[in-house]
Short mmCIF file of C-alpha atoms in Angstrom, two decimals:
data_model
loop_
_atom_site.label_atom_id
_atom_site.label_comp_id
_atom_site.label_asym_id
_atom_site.label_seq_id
_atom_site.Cartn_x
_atom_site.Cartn_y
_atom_site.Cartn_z
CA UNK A 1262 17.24 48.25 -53.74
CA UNK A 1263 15.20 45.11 -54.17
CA UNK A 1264 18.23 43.05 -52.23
CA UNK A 1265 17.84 45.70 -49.44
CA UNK A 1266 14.28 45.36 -49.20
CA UNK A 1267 14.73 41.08 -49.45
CA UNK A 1268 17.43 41.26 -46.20
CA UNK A 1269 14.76 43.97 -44.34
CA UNK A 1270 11.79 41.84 -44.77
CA UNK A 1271 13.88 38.54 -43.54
CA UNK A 1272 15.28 39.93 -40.92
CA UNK A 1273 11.66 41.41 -39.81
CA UNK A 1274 11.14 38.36 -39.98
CA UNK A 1275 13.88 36.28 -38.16
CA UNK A 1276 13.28 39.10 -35.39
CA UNK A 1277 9.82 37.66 -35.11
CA UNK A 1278 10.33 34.66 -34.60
CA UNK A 1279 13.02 34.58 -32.03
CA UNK A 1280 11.05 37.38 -30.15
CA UNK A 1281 8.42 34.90 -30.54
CA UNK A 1282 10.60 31.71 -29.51
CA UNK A 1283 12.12 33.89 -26.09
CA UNK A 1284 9.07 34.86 -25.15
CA UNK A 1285 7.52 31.26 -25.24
CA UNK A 1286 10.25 30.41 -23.05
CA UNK A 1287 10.17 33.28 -20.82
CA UNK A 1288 6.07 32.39 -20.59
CA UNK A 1289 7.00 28.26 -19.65
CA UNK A 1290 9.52 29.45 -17.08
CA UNK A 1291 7.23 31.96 -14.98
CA UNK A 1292 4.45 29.06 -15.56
CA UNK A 1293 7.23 26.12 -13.34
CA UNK A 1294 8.30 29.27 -11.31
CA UNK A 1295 3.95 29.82 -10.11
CA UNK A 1296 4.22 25.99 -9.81
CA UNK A 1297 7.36 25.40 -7.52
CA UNK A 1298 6.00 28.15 -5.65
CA UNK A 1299 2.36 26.72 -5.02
CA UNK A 1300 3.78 23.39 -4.08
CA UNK A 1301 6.44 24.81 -2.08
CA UNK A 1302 3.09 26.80 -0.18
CA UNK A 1303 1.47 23.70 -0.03
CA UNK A 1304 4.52 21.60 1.68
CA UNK A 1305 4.81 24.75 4.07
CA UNK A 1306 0.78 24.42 5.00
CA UNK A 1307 0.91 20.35 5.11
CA UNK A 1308 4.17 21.33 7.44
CA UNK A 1309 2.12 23.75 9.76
CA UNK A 1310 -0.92 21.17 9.78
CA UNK A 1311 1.79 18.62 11.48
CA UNK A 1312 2.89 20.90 13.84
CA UNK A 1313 -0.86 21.56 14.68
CA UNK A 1314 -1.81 19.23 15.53
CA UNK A 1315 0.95 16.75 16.65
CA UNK A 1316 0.63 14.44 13.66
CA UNK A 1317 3.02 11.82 13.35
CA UNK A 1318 4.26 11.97 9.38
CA UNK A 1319 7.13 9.19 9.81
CA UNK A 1320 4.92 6.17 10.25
CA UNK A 1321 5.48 5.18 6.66
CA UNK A 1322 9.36 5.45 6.45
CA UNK A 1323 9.37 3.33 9.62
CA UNK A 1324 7.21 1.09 8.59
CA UNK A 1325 9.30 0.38 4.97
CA UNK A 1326 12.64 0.20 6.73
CA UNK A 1327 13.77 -3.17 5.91
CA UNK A 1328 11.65 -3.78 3.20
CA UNK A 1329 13.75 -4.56 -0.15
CA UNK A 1330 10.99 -6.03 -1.65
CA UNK A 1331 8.19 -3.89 -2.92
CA UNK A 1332 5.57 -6.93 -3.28
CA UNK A 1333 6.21 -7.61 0.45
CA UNK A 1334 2.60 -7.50 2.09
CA UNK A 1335 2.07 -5.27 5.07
CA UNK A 1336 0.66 -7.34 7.95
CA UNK A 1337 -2.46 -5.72 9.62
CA UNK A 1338 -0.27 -5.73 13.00
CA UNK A 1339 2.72 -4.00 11.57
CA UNK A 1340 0.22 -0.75 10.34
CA UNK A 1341 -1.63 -0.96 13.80
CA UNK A 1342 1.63 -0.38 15.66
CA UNK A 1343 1.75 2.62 13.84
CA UNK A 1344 -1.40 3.65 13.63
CA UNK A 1345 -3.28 2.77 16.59
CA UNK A 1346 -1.51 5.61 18.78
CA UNK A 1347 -2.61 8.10 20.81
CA UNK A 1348 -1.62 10.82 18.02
CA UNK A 1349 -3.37 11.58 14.81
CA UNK A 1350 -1.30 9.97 11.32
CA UNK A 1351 -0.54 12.22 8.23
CA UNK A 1352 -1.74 10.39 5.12
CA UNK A 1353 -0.99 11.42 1.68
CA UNK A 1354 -3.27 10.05 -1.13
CA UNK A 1355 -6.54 10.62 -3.62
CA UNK A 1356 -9.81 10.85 -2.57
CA UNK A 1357 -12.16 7.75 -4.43
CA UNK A 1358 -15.32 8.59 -2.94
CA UNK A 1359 -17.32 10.94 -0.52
CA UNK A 1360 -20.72 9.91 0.79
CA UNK A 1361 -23.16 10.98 3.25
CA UNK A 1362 -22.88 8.91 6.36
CA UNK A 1363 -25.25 11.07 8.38
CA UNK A 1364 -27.03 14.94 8.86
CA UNK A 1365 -23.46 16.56 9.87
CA UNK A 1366 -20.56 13.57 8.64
CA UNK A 1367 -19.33 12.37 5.32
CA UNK A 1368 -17.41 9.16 4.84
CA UNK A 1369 -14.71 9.90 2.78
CA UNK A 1370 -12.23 6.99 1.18
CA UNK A 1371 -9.00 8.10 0.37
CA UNK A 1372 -6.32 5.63 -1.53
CA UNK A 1373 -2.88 5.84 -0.83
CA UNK A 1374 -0.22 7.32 -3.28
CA UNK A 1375 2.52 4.62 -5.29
CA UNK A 1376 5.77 6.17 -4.19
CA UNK A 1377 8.69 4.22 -3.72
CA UNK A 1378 10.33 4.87 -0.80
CA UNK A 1379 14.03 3.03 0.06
CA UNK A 1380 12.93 0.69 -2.83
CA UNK A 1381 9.36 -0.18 -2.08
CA UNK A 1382 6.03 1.11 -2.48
CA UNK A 1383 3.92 0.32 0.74
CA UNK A 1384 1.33 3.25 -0.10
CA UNK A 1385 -0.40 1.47 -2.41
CA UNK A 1386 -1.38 -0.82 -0.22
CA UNK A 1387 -3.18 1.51 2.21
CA UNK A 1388 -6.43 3.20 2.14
CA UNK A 1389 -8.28 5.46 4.58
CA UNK A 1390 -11.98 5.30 5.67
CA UNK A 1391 -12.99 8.54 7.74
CA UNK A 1392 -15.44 10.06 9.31
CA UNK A 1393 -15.16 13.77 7.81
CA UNK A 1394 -17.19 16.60 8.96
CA UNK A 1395 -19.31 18.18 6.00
CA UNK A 1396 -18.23 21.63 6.85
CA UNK A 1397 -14.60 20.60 6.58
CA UNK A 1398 -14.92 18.92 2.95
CA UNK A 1399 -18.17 21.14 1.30
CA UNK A 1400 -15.22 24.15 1.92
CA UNK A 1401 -12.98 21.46 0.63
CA UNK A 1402 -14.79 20.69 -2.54
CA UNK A 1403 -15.53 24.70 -3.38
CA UNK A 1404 -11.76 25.29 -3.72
CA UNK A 1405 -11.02 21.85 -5.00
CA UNK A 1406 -13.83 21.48 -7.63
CA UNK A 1407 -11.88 18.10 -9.45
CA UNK A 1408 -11.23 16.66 -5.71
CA UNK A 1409 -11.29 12.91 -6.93
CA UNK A 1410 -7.80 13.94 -9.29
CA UNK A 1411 -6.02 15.62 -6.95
CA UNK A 1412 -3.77 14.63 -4.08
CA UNK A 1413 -4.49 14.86 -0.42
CA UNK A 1414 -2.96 15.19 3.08
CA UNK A 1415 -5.22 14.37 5.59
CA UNK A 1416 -4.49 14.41 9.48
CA UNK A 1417 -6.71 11.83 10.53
CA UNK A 1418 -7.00 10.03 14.34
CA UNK A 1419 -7.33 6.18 12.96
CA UNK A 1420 -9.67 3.78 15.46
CA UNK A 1421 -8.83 0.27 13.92
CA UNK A 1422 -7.15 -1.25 10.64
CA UNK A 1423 -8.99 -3.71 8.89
CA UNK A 1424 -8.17 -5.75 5.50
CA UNK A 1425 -9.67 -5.12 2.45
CA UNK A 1426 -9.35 -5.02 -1.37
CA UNK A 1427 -9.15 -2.62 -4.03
CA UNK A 1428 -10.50 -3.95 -7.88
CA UNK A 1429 -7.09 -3.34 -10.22
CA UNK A 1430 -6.76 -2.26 -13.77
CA UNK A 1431 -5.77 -6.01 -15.10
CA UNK A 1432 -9.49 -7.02 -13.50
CA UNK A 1433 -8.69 -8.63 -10.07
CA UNK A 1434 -7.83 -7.46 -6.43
CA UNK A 1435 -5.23 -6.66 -4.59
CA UNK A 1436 -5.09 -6.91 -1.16
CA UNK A 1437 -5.01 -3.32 1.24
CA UNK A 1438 -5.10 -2.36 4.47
CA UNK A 1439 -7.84 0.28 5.54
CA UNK A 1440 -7.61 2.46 8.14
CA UNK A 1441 -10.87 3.69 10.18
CA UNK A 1442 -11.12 6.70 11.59
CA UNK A 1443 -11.99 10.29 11.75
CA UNK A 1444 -10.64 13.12 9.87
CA UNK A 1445 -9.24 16.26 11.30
CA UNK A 1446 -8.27 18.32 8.70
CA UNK A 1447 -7.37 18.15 5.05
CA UNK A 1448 -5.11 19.69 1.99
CA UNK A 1449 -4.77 19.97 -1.07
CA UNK A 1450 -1.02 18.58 -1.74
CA UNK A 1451 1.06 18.09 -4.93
CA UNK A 1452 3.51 15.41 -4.61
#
């Protein structure tokens, strides 16, 4: 009877655990499923914000065709070709800073993202520096309460392209390219 009693209990037990271990697993997969289907959301609304408002999105894979070599510097000229157009830019990237430029405006700075695209990373070496309505990022900032950790896509009509430089974590600068302008409208977008 005791032996009986033994293989009940351990059983019980095994039971437990793999109901425990499935259910884990069942929890982690509806947790990526939520996930794919946010960002897949957000790509759709980033998508409809193009169509919008005639955004040109391709500037950056044009402007790193031919460019094997991911420390190759972007000249000012190149970016202005792309930029300076008479349609707004997409720009993916994190916001560093919001401040009040005036009673109705912001300036907000927004750093471009490192991805590598066709082996280089020209992101990086871009930075936006708009003129945002406060409306527009106060409704922002409400639904976004961590906005300086999250990523961005902001339609934004760019004016002129000036050089700067960013501080980096070894404690120098590196060289970007900033892009003045005003901001139309803006997302919250996971990459």
């Amino acid at each position: 009877m005791k032996r009986v009693i033994i293989i009940l209990v351990a059983i019980a037990i095994g039971g437990y655990f793999a109901y425990d271990y499935y259910q884990d697993k069942i929890e982690k997969m509806e947790i990526k499923e939520a996930r794919q289907k946010e960002r897949e959301l957000q790509h759709i609304a980033v998508a409809q914000m193009i169509s919008k408002y005639n955004a040109v999105n391709d500037w950056e894979e044009k402007l790193s065709e031919g460019r094997f070599n991911i420390r190759k510097k972007i000249l000012t000229m190149e970016l202005e070709k792309s930029w300076l157009i008479d349609r707004p830019i997409l720009f993916k990237g994190r916001i560093r800073d919001i401040y009040i430029l005036d009673a109705s405006n912001y300036r907000t700075i927004i750093d471009g993202l490192n991805i590598f695209r066709g082996g280089s990373a020209i992101s990086d070496q871009l930075a936006l520096s708009l003129n945002c309505q406060k409306g527009m990022i106060d409704s922002f900032l409400r639904t976004n309460k961590d906005a300086s950790s999250v990523t961005v896509a902001v339609i934004a009509n760019i004016n002129k392209v000036e050089p700067g430089f960013r501080k980096i974590e070894e404690g120098g600068e590196k060289e970007i390219k900033i892009g003045i302008g005003d901001c139309i409208d803006i997302l919250l977008y996971d990459t």
